Coordinates of C-alpha atoms and ligand atoms in Angstrom, one line a residue:
M11 CA -24.0 -10.5 14.5
A12 CA -27.7 -9.7 14.6
T13 CA -28.2 -6.2 13.2
A14 CA -31.3 -4.0 12.8
R15 CA -32.3 -3.7 9.1
R16 CA -33.2 -0.4 7.5
T17 CA -36.4 0.1 5.6
P18 CA -36.3 1.1 2.0
Q19 CA -37.3 4.6 3.1
E20 CA -34.2 4.8 5.3
L21 CA -31.8 4.0 2.5
R22 CA -29.6 6.9 1.5
S23 CA -30.6 6.5 -2.2
Y24 CA -34.3 7.0 -1.3
R25 CA -33.6 10.7 -1.2
W26 CA -32.8 10.6 -4.9
F27 CA -35.4 8.0 -6.0
G28 CA -38.2 8.0 -3.5
P29 CA -39.9 11.4 -3.1
D30 CA -42.8 12.4 -5.3
D31 CA -41.2 15.6 -6.6
L32 CA -39.7 17.1 -9.7
R33 CA -36.1 16.2 -8.9
S34 CA -36.9 12.6 -8.1
F35 CA -38.9 12.4 -11.4
G36 CA -35.6 13.3 -13.1
H37 CA -33.6 10.7 -11.3
R38 CA -36.1 7.9 -12.0
S39 CA -36.7 8.8 -15.6
R40 CA -33.0 9.1 -16.3
T41 CA -32.4 5.7 -14.7
K42 CA -35.1 4.3 -17.0
Q43 CA -33.2 6.0 -19.9
M44 CA -30.5 3.3 -19.3
G45 CA -33.1 0.6 -19.9
Y46 CA -33.9 -0.2 -16.3
G47 CA -37.5 -0.4 -15.0
S48 CA -38.8 0.5 -11.5
E49 CA -38.6 -3.1 -10.6
D50 CA -34.8 -3.0 -11.1
F51 CA -34.1 -0.2 -8.6
A52 CA -37.2 1.0 -6.7
G53 CA -36.8 0.3 -3.0
K54 CA -33.5 -1.5 -3.5
P55 CA -30.0 -0.7 -2.1
V56 CA -27.9 1.0 -4.8
V57 CA -24.5 -0.6 -4.6
A58 CA -21.6 1.1 -6.4
I59 CA -18.8 -0.9 -7.8
L60 CA -15.9 1.5 -7.7
N61 CA -13.8 0.1 -10.5
T62 CA -10.1 1.1 -10.9
W63 CA -9.8 -0.7 -14.3
S64 CA -7.7 1.1 -16.9
D65 CA -5.7 0.1 -19.9
L66 CA -2.8 1.9 -18.2
N67 CA -3.1 -0.2 -15.1
T68 CA -1.6 -3.5 -16.2
C69 CA -2.5 -5.3 -12.9
H70 CA -6.2 -4.6 -13.2
T71 CA -6.9 -6.0 -16.7
H72 CA -9.4 -8.5 -15.4
F73 CA -11.5 -5.9 -13.6
R74 CA -14.0 -5.3 -16.4
E75 CA -15.1 -8.9 -16.3
R76 CA -14.7 -9.1 -12.5
A77 CA -17.1 -6.2 -12.2
E78 CA -19.7 -8.4 -13.9
D79 CA -19.2 -11.0 -11.2
V80 CA -19.8 -8.4 -8.6
K81 CA -23.0 -7.3 -10.3
R82 CA -24.1 -10.9 -10.4
G83 CA -23.8 -11.0 -6.6
I84 CA -25.6 -7.7 -6.1
Y85 CA -28.5 -8.8 -8.3
Q86 CA -28.7 -12.2 -6.5
A87 CA -29.0 -10.4 -3.1
G88 CA -31.7 -8.0 -4.4
G89 CA -29.6 -4.8 -4.9
F90 CA -29.2 -2.5 -7.8
P91 CA -25.6 -2.4 -9.1
V92 CA -24.0 0.7 -10.6
E93 CA -20.5 0.5 -11.9
V94 CA -18.5 3.7 -11.4
P95 CA -15.0 4.1 -13.0
V96 CA -12.6 5.9 -10.7
M97 CA -9.0 7.0 -11.0
S98 CA -6.7 4.1 -11.5
L99 CA -3.2 4.3 -10.1
G100 CA -1.1 1.9 -12.1
E101 CA 2.3 1.5 -10.5
Q102 CA 4.2 0.9 -13.8
F103 CA 3.4 3.9 -15.9
M104 CA 2.6 6.8 -13.6
K105 CA 5.5 9.3 -13.3
P106 CA 7.1 10.7 -11.3
T107 CA 5.3 8.3 -8.9
S108 CA 1.8 7.0 -8.2
M109 CA 2.2 8.2 -4.6
L110 CA 1.8 11.7 -5.9
Y111 CA -1.7 10.8 -6.8
R112 CA -2.8 8.6 -3.9
N113 CA -4.5 11.6 -2.1
L114 CA -6.1 12.9 -5.3
S115 CA -7.6 9.5 -5.8
A116 CA -8.8 9.3 -2.2
M117 CA -10.5 12.7 -2.7
E118 CA -12.2 11.5 -5.8
I119 CA -13.4 8.3 -4.1
E120 CA -14.8 10.3 -1.1
E121 CA -16.6 12.8 -3.3
T122 CA -17.9 10.2 -5.8
L123 CA -19.5 8.3 -2.9
R124 CA -20.9 11.5 -1.4
C125 CA -22.5 13.1 -4.4
H126 CA -24.2 10.1 -5.8
P127 CA -27.2 8.0 -4.8
I128 CA -25.1 5.2 -3.3
D129 CA -26.0 3.0 -0.3
A130 CA -23.0 0.8 -0.2
A131 CA -19.9 0.1 -2.3
V132 CA -17.6 -2.7 -3.5
L133 CA -14.1 -1.2 -3.7
M134 CA -12.1 -2.9 -6.5
G135 CA -8.4 -2.2 -6.1
G136 CA -5.1 -3.9 -5.9
C137 CA -2.1 -2.2 -7.6
D138 CA -0.3 -0.5 -4.7
K139 CA -1.8 3.0 -4.1
T140 CA -5.3 2.0 -5.3
V141 CA -5.8 0.2 -2.0
P142 CA -5.1 3.0 0.5
A143 CA -6.8 5.5 -1.8
L144 CA -10.0 3.6 -2.0
L145 CA -10.0 2.9 1.7
M146 CA -9.0 6.5 2.8
G147 CA -11.9 7.9 0.7
A148 CA -14.4 5.3 1.9
F149 CA -13.4 5.6 5.6
T150 CA -14.0 9.4 5.4
M151 CA -17.3 9.0 3.7
D152 CA -18.2 6.2 6.0
L153 CA -20.7 4.3 3.8
P154 CA -21.0 0.5 4.1
C155 CA -18.3 -1.0 1.9
V156 CA -16.3 -4.1 1.2
F157 CA -12.9 -4.3 -0.5
L158 CA -12.3 -6.8 -3.3
P159 CA -8.5 -7.2 -3.8
A160 CA -7.3 -7.6 -7.4
G161 CA -5.4 -10.7 -6.5
P162 CA -1.8 -11.6 -7.4
M163 CA -0.7 -12.6 -10.9
L164 CA 0.6 -16.1 -11.6
R165 CA 4.2 -16.9 -10.7
G166 CA 6.8 -15.8 -13.2
R167 CA 8.8 -18.4 -15.0
W168 CA 12.2 -18.5 -16.7
K169 CA 13.4 -21.9 -17.8
T170 CA 12.9 -24.0 -14.6
E171 CA 13.0 -21.0 -12.3
T172 CA 10.2 -19.1 -10.5
L173 CA 10.5 -15.4 -11.0
G174 CA 9.1 -12.9 -8.5
S175 CA 7.8 -9.5 -9.6
G176 CA 10.3 -6.8 -8.9
S177 CA 12.6 -8.8 -6.7
D178 CA 14.0 -10.9 -9.5
V179 CA 14.1 -7.9 -11.8
W180 CA 16.5 -6.2 -9.4
K181 CA 18.5 -9.4 -8.9
Y182 CA 19.0 -10.1 -12.6
W183 CA 19.5 -6.4 -13.5
A184 CA 22.4 -6.5 -11.1
E185 CA 23.8 -9.6 -12.9
R186 CA 23.3 -7.9 -16.2
C187 CA 25.2 -4.8 -15.0
A188 CA 27.9 -7.0 -13.7
G189 CA 28.2 -8.5 -17.2
R190 CA 27.0 -12.0 -16.1
L191 CA 23.6 -12.2 -18.0
S192 CA 23.2 -12.1 -21.8
C193 CA 20.8 -9.9 -23.7
D194 CA 18.9 -13.0 -24.8
A195 CA 18.5 -14.2 -21.3
W196 CA 17.3 -10.8 -20.2
N197 CA 14.7 -10.8 -23.0
E198 CA 13.5 -14.3 -21.9
I199 CA 13.0 -13.0 -18.4
E200 CA 11.1 -10.0 -19.8
D201 CA 8.7 -12.5 -21.5
G202 CA 8.2 -14.6 -18.5
I203 CA 8.0 -12.4 -15.4
A204 CA 4.4 -11.2 -15.8
R205 CA 2.3 -14.0 -17.1
S206 CA -1.3 -13.0 -16.2
A207 CA -3.6 -10.3 -14.9
G208 CA -3.1 -9.4 -11.3
T209 CA -0.8 -7.6 -8.9
C210 CA 2.9 -8.3 -8.2
M211 CA 3.0 -11.9 -6.9
T212 CA 5.7 -11.3 -4.3
M213 CA 5.0 -9.9 -0.9
G214 CA 5.4 -6.4 -2.4
T215 CA 3.3 -3.4 -1.6
A216 CA 0.1 -4.7 -3.4
S217 CA 0.1 -8.1 -1.6
T218 CA 1.0 -6.4 1.6
M219 CA -1.8 -3.9 1.3
A220 CA -4.3 -6.6 0.4
A221 CA -3.3 -8.6 3.5
V222 CA -3.4 -5.7 5.9
T223 CA -6.9 -4.8 4.5
E224 CA -8.0 -8.3 5.3
A225 CA -6.5 -8.1 8.7
L226 CA -8.3 -4.7 9.2
G227 CA -11.5 -6.6 8.6
M228 CA -12.4 -4.8 5.3
T229 CA -12.4 -7.9 3.1
L230 CA -14.2 -11.2 3.3
P231 CA -12.2 -14.0 4.9
G232 CA -9.4 -15.3 2.6
A233 CA -9.9 -12.7 -0.1
S234 CA -6.4 -11.2 0.0
T235 CA -4.4 -14.1 -1.5
I236 CA -6.7 -15.5 -4.2
P237 CA -4.8 -15.3 -7.5
A238 CA -6.4 -12.9 -10.0
V239 CA -7.1 -15.5 -12.6
H240 CA -8.3 -18.3 -10.2
A241 CA -12.0 -19.2 -10.6
A242 CA -12.3 -18.5 -6.9
H243 CA -11.6 -14.9 -7.6
S244 CA -14.9 -14.6 -9.6
R245 CA -16.7 -16.3 -6.8
M246 CA -15.2 -14.0 -4.3
A247 CA -16.3 -11.0 -6.4
A248 CA -19.9 -12.2 -6.5
A249 CA -19.7 -12.8 -2.7
C250 CA -18.6 -9.2 -2.2
G251 CA -21.6 -8.0 -4.2
R252 CA -24.0 -10.1 -2.1
R253 CA -22.4 -8.9 1.1
A254 CA -22.5 -5.3 0.1
V255 CA -26.3 -5.5 -0.3
E256 CA -26.7 -6.9 3.2
M257 CA -24.3 -4.2 4.6
A258 CA -26.5 -1.5 3.0
W259 CA -29.6 -2.9 4.8
E260 CA -27.6 -3.2 8.0
D261 CA -25.9 0.3 7.6
F262 CA -22.8 -1.6 8.5
K263 CA -20.2 1.1 7.8
P264 CA -16.5 1.5 8.6
S265 CA -17.2 3.5 11.8
R266 CA -19.0 0.4 13.1
I267 CA -16.3 -2.0 12.1
L268 CA -13.0 -0.2 12.7
R269 CA -11.2 0.3 16.1
R270 CA -7.7 1.3 16.8
E271 CA -7.2 -2.4 17.6
S272 CA -8.2 -3.3 14.0
F273 CA -5.2 -1.3 12.8
L274 CA -3.0 -3.0 15.4
N275 CA -4.1 -6.4 13.9
A276 CA -3.1 -5.0 10.5
V277 CA 0.3 -4.1 11.8
T278 CA 0.8 -7.6 13.3
A279 CA -0.1 -9.1 9.9
L280 CA 2.4 -6.7 8.2
M281 CA 5.2 -7.9 10.5
A282 CA 4.4 -11.6 10.3
L283 CA 4.5 -11.3 6.5
S284 CA 7.7 -9.3 6.5
G285 CA 5.6 -7.0 4.2
S286 CA 6.3 -3.8 2.4
T287 CA 7.6 -0.7 4.3
N288 CA 5.1 1.3 2.2
A289 CA 2.3 -0.1 4.4
I290 CA 3.6 2.0 7.3
V291 CA 2.9 5.2 5.5
H292 CA -0.5 4.0 4.2
L293 CA -1.7 2.5 7.4
I294 CA -0.9 5.7 9.3
A295 CA -2.9 7.7 6.7
M296 CA -5.8 5.2 6.7
A297 CA -6.0 5.1 10.5
G298 CA -6.0 8.9 10.5
R299 CA -9.0 8.9 8.1
A300 CA -10.8 6.6 10.4
G301 CA -10.1 8.8 13.4
F302 CA -7.3 6.8 15.0
R303 CA -3.7 7.7 15.7
L304 CA -1.2 5.1 14.7
T305 CA 2.5 5.9 15.4
L306 CA 5.9 4.6 14.3
E307 CA 6.2 3.3 17.9
D308 CA 3.2 1.1 17.3
F309 CA 5.0 -0.5 14.4
D310 CA 8.2 -1.0 16.2
A311 CA 6.6 -2.4 19.3
I312 CA 4.6 -4.9 17.4
A313 CA 7.6 -5.8 15.2
R314 CA 9.6 -6.7 18.2
E315 CA 7.0 -9.3 19.4
T316 CA 5.8 -10.7 16.1
P317 CA 7.6 -13.6 14.5
V318 CA 8.0 -13.7 10.7
L319 CA 6.0 -16.7 9.5
A320 CA 5.7 -16.1 5.7
N321 CA 8.5 -17.4 3.6
L322 CA 7.8 -15.1 0.6
K323 CA 9.9 -13.1 -1.7
P324 CA 11.6 -10.6 -1.4
A325 CA 12.6 -11.6 2.1
G326 CA 11.9 -15.3 1.5
K327 CA 11.6 -17.9 -1.2
Y328 CA 8.0 -18.4 -2.3
V329 CA 5.3 -16.3 -4.2
M330 CA 1.7 -15.5 -3.5
E331 CA 0.3 -18.5 -5.4
D332 CA 2.2 -20.7 -3.0
F333 CA 1.0 -18.7 0.0
H334 CA -2.6 -19.1 -1.1
D335 CA -2.3 -22.8 -1.5
A336 CA -0.5 -23.1 1.9
G337 CA -3.6 -21.7 3.6
G338 CA -3.3 -18.0 3.0
L339 CA -3.6 -15.2 5.5
P340 CA -6.2 -16.8 7.8
A341 CA -4.0 -19.8 8.3
L342 CA -1.0 -17.6 9.1
L343 CA -2.9 -15.4 11.5
N344 CA -4.6 -18.3 13.2
Q345 CA -1.1 -19.2 14.5
L346 CA -0.9 -15.7 16.1
R347 CA -4.2 -15.6 17.9
D348 CA -2.6 -14.5 21.1
R349 CA -1.1 -11.4 19.3
L350 CA -4.4 -10.4 17.8
H351 CA -7.5 -8.5 18.9
L352 CA -9.9 -11.3 18.0
D353 CA -13.1 -9.4 18.9
C354 CA -12.6 -6.8 16.2
Q355 CA -15.5 -6.6 13.8
T356 CA -15.1 -7.4 10.1
V357 CA -17.2 -6.8 7.0
S358 CA -18.3 -10.4 7.0
G359 CA -20.4 -9.6 10.0
Q360 CA -18.3 -12.0 12.1
T361 CA -15.4 -11.1 14.4
F362 CA -11.9 -11.4 13.2
G363 CA -11.4 -14.4 15.5
E364 CA -14.4 -16.1 13.9
N365 CA -13.0 -15.4 10.5
I366 CA -9.7 -17.2 11.1
D367 CA -11.1 -20.0 13.3
G368 CA -9.9 -23.4 12.2
A369 CA -7.8 -22.0 9.3
E370 CA -5.0 -24.6 8.7
V371 CA -1.5 -24.4 7.4
Y372 CA -1.0 -26.9 4.6
Q373 CA 2.7 -26.3 3.8
N374 CA 5.1 -25.4 6.6
E375 CA 7.9 -24.4 4.2
V376 CA 5.7 -21.6 3.0
I377 CA 4.0 -20.6 6.3
A378 CA 6.4 -21.5 9.1
P379 CA 5.1 -22.9 12.3
R380 CA 4.9 -20.5 15.2
D381 CA 7.6 -22.4 17.1
H382 CA 10.0 -22.4 14.2
P383 CA 9.6 -18.9 12.7
L384 CA 11.8 -17.5 9.9
S385 CA 12.7 -14.7 12.2
P386 CA 11.8 -14.3 15.9
E387 CA 10.8 -10.7 15.3
G388 CA 9.0 -8.7 12.6
G389 CA 10.5 -7.7 9.3
M390 CA 11.1 -4.1 9.9
A391 CA 12.4 -1.6 12.4
V392 CA 11.9 2.0 13.2
L393 CA 15.2 3.9 13.9
R394 CA 15.7 7.3 15.5
G395 CA 18.6 9.6 16.0
N396 CA 20.1 12.9 15.1
L397 CA 19.7 12.1 11.4
A398 CA 16.0 11.3 11.7
P399 CA 14.5 12.9 14.8
D400 CA 11.0 11.9 13.6
G401 CA 12.0 8.4 12.6
C402 CA 13.0 6.3 9.6
V403 CA 12.5 2.7 8.8
I404 CA 14.5 -0.3 7.6
K405 CA 13.5 -3.7 6.4
H406 CA 16.2 -5.6 8.2
T407 CA 15.0 -9.1 7.2
A408 CA 15.8 -8.3 3.5
M409 CA 19.4 -7.1 3.8
E410 CA 22.9 -8.4 4.5
S411 CA 23.2 -9.0 8.2
R412 CA 26.7 -7.5 8.3
F413 CA 25.0 -4.1 8.0
L414 CA 22.8 -4.4 11.2
R415 CA 25.6 -2.6 12.9
H416 CA 27.7 -0.5 10.6
T417 CA 29.5 2.8 10.4
G418 CA 30.7 4.3 7.1
P419 CA 31.5 7.5 5.3
A420 CA 28.7 9.2 3.4
V421 CA 28.6 9.6 -0.4
V422 CA 26.0 12.3 -0.9
F423 CA 23.7 13.0 -3.8
K424 CA 21.6 16.2 -3.7
D425 CA 18.7 14.7 -5.7
Y426 CA 17.8 11.9 -8.0
P427 CA 19.2 13.4 -11.3
D428 CA 22.5 14.0 -9.4
L429 CA 22.5 10.3 -8.4
K430 CA 21.8 9.1 -11.9
A431 CA 24.5 11.3 -13.4
R432 CA 27.3 10.3 -11.0
I433 CA 26.6 6.9 -9.5
D434 CA 28.6 5.0 -12.1
D435 CA 31.4 7.6 -12.4
E436 CA 34.6 5.6 -12.1
S437 CA 36.1 8.3 -10.0
L438 CA 33.3 8.3 -7.3
P439 CA 35.1 7.7 -4.0
I440 CA 32.9 4.8 -2.9
T441 CA 33.7 1.5 -1.3
A442 CA 31.7 -1.5 0.0
D443 CA 31.7 0.3 3.4
S444 CA 30.4 3.6 2.2
V445 CA 26.9 4.9 3.0
I446 CA 25.0 6.3 0.0
V447 CA 22.8 9.3 0.9
L448 CA 20.1 10.7 -1.3
Q449 CA 18.5 14.0 -0.5
G450 CA 15.5 15.7 -2.0
A451 CA 13.4 12.5 -2.5
G452 CA 10.7 13.0 0.3
P453 CA 7.0 13.9 0.2
V454 CA 7.7 17.6 -0.4
G455 CA 11.1 17.4 -2.1
A456 CA 10.5 15.0 -5.0
P457 CA 7.6 15.6 -4.6
G458 CA 5.6 12.5 -3.8
M459 CA 8.2 10.4 -2.1
P460 CA 8.9 8.1 -5.0
E461 CA 10.2 4.5 -4.6
W462 CA 13.8 5.6 -5.2
G463 CA 15.1 4.2 -1.8
M464 CA 16.8 1.1 -3.2
L465 CA 19.6 3.3 -4.4
P466 CA 21.6 1.7 -7.2
I467 CA 24.9 0.1 -6.4
P468 CA 27.7 1.5 -8.7
K469 CA 28.6 -0.9 -11.5
R470 CA 32.2 -0.9 -10.4
L471 CA 31.2 -2.4 -7.1
L472 CA 28.7 -4.8 -8.7
K473 CA 31.4 -6.2 -10.9
A474 CA 33.5 -6.7 -7.8
G475 CA 30.8 -8.8 -6.3
V476 CA 29.2 -6.3 -4.0
R477 CA 25.4 -6.8 -3.8
D478 CA 24.4 -4.7 -0.8
L479 CA 25.3 -1.3 0.6
V480 CA 23.9 0.9 3.3
R481 CA 21.7 3.5 1.6
I482 CA 19.8 6.3 3.3
S483 CA 17.1 8.6 1.8
D484 CA 13.8 10.3 2.6
A485 CA 12.2 8.3 -0.3
R486 CA 10.2 5.1 -0.1
M487 CA 11.2 1.7 -1.6
S488 CA 9.2 -0.7 -3.7
G489 CA 7.8 -3.6 -1.6
T490 CA 9.6 -5.9 -3.9
S491 CA 13.0 -4.4 -3.2
Y492 CA 15.6 -5.4 -0.7
G493 CA 18.9 -4.3 0.7
A494 CA 20.2 -2.2 3.6
C495 CA 18.0 0.8 2.7
V496 CA 17.1 3.3 5.4
L497 CA 13.9 4.9 4.2
H498 CA 11.3 7.6 5.1
V499 CA 13.8 9.8 6.9
A500 CA 11.7 12.4 8.7
P501 CA 11.7 15.3 8.7
E502 CA 12.8 15.2 5.1
S503 CA 15.7 17.1 3.6
S504 CA 13.7 19.5 1.5
I505 CA 12.0 21.0 4.6
G506 CA 15.3 21.3 6.4
G507 CA 15.6 17.9 8.1
P508 CA 19.2 17.0 9.2
L509 CA 19.6 14.8 6.1
A510 CA 19.9 18.0 4.1
L511 CA 23.1 18.9 6.0
V512 CA 25.0 15.7 5.4
R513 CA 28.2 16.1 3.3
D514 CA 30.6 13.6 1.6
G515 CA 32.8 11.9 4.2
D516 CA 30.6 12.4 7.2
L517 CA 30.4 9.2 9.3
I518 CA 27.0 7.7 9.7
E519 CA 26.3 4.9 12.1
L520 CA 23.6 2.4 11.8
D521 CA 22.6 0.2 14.8
V522 CA 19.4 -1.7 14.0
P523 CA 19.3 -3.8 17.2
A524 CA 19.5 -0.5 19.2
R525 CA 17.1 1.2 16.8
R526 CA 19.5 4.0 16.3
I527 CA 20.9 6.1 13.4
H528 CA 23.6 8.5 14.3
W529 CA 25.3 11.2 12.2
H530 CA 28.8 11.8 13.6
V531 CA 28.9 15.6 13.3
S532 CA 29.2 18.0 16.2
E533 CA 26.2 20.2 17.0
S534 CA 28.3 23.3 16.3
E535 CA 29.2 22.1 12.8
A536 CA 25.6 21.2 12.1
A537 CA 24.5 24.7 13.2
V538 CA 27.0 26.3 10.8
R539 CA 25.7 24.1 7.9
R540 CA 22.1 24.9 8.9
A541 CA 22.7 28.6 8.8
A542 CA 24.1 28.3 5.3
W543 CA 21.2 26.0 4.1
T544 CA 18.5 27.4 1.8
P545 CA 15.4 25.4 0.9
P546 CA 15.1 24.2 -2.7
E547 CA 12.7 26.0 -5.1
P548 CA 9.3 24.2 -5.2
R549 CA 9.1 22.0 -8.3
F550 CA 5.5 23.0 -9.1
A551 CA 4.3 26.6 -9.2
R552 CA 0.7 25.8 -9.9
G553 CA -2.0 23.0 -10.1
Y554 CA -2.2 19.8 -8.2
G555 CA 1.6 19.5 -7.7
K556 CA 1.5 22.9 -5.9
L557 CA -1.4 21.8 -3.7
F558 CA 0.4 18.5 -2.9
S559 CA 3.7 20.2 -1.9
E560 CA 1.9 22.7 0.3
Q561 CA -0.5 20.2 2.0
V562 CA 1.3 16.9 2.3
T563 CA 2.4 15.7 5.7
Q564 CA 5.7 13.9 6.5
A565 CA 6.2 10.2 6.2
N566 CA 5.7 9.5 9.9
E567 CA 2.3 11.2 9.7
G568 CA 1.2 9.2 6.6
C569 CA 1.6 11.8 3.8
D570 CA -2.0 12.7 3.8
F571 CA -3.2 16.2 3.1
R572 CA -3.7 18.3 6.2
F573 CA -7.1 19.4 5.1
L574 CA -8.3 15.8 4.6
H575 CA -7.5 14.7 8.2
H576 CA -10.3 13.2 10.2
G577 CA -12.4 16.0 11.7
P578 CA -15.9 17.4 11.6
S579 CA -18.1 15.5 9.2
T580 CA -18.7 17.0 5.7
P581 CA -22.4 17.7 5.1
E582 CA -24.4 15.3 3.0
P583 CA -25.9 16.7 -0.2
D584 CA -29.2 18.2 1.0
I585 CA -30.3 20.4 -1.9
F586 CA -32.0 18.3 -4.5
Ligands
FES613 FE1 0.8 -3.3 -9.9 FE2 3.0 -4.2 -8.7 S1 2.9 -3.0 -10.5 S2 1.0 -4.4 -8.1

């Protein structure tokens, strides 16, 4: 696409470096303090590399060296690279949940871009929440930017078996709880399941968010599946650097790339991949930052008409390395051209249709042919009913099909500590037909809506061979998880949603084909319970936790903060 180029004087950074005044003297002299000369930065686009590297983010250990590859590309294209460390949201170590900090990180990204002399940015993220956080901040700030996904780690191995992040942990933990896996075997699995830098290599949340970012048009073509330690990843990093320089000259910013249809493309990719339910919350929030309204109905409508083509764990058999070798996301989406808005713009400067033109599938067992899909419709469904008036979601391609229509008595836990304390109590009145209900795990209640939604199955049932149960909560679920887990119930229990009023023994009916969830309690009985209900005490009395609980929206609204929603633009720094 031919685009008018800006002059050096029109670059945003010129305000810092260009004028002949006292402040600019300071900016130039302090840049020279770092060893740079005028020839390094004068009149050149300043491209920030927002790096989410951290020793506490195990998935991003390659980001220090990868930032050097990005710099190489920026220098090649005539830009001035500046590496800027930003908050890293490592999924493994952050407690109670990294989701509590997604919005804090998004605020940091937005303000970091705003307050510095930055013309464009390469956003380096991958581990789950880093992706929406970087994009939410960047969309709001609306500077030219390109996303570099961390890339998946190598496949896990145990003996001759491929291990998938998360998914096989749950599987073998269940075997261990059932007494069928030795301690030595468990230790061998621990040694082999995470063998390199990179994100979870199943179609978990990280791989899903990378894919939807590519489908949105915010990565270069093919970027979302390149394994983290593949040489092609270094080359992609350099390409991102080069492209960011061009985007700075073109002022090619998110508001010139994104449309509502870009987000619909992302939803189609999500469904065809049978990706993580977490992407629903993040995409709604990201669209909101870009000024578009995405609803649960959009997800359900697209799910009904999108076949699942990716045979990837946890819903399928293969891992991300296989997906990349089979042709990756462009090959998969090239089969769904009639379902996509091909004229949407992308960071490459080409349309989305041009990006995927000619992309071939090399292995049909990994990427199924359009006329032989793994499932005729998308991997998840949005349910509504008197238990979830504002909706809830279920990943029905990753559960036992006998639960697609099911009615069972509730076994209720008032919060996660209650669940942990009682789930393995031998006297718990629970059977394979019961419906486990967890309250107090939503955005406000937990707070932060942790990934507790794959509620544990009691050891007594595991030993009896039960591997799935209907489970309902206002929590989220890891993208690597599976099971008949109804998630994101809205409104959540802690703000008085109907889930708060469910008691042991109440019958709950799940009907996925009809998109319905029904709580068999009369309106009069529900009213009596509501009159007796009191909201729980907020967990945080001060600080960020208090801000979060007061400002976070519900799951169906994306869990962004109300004061961060798209609205009047924030002034640029104008006092130098
Ligand atoms: Fe980082 Fe899964 S733990 S992507």
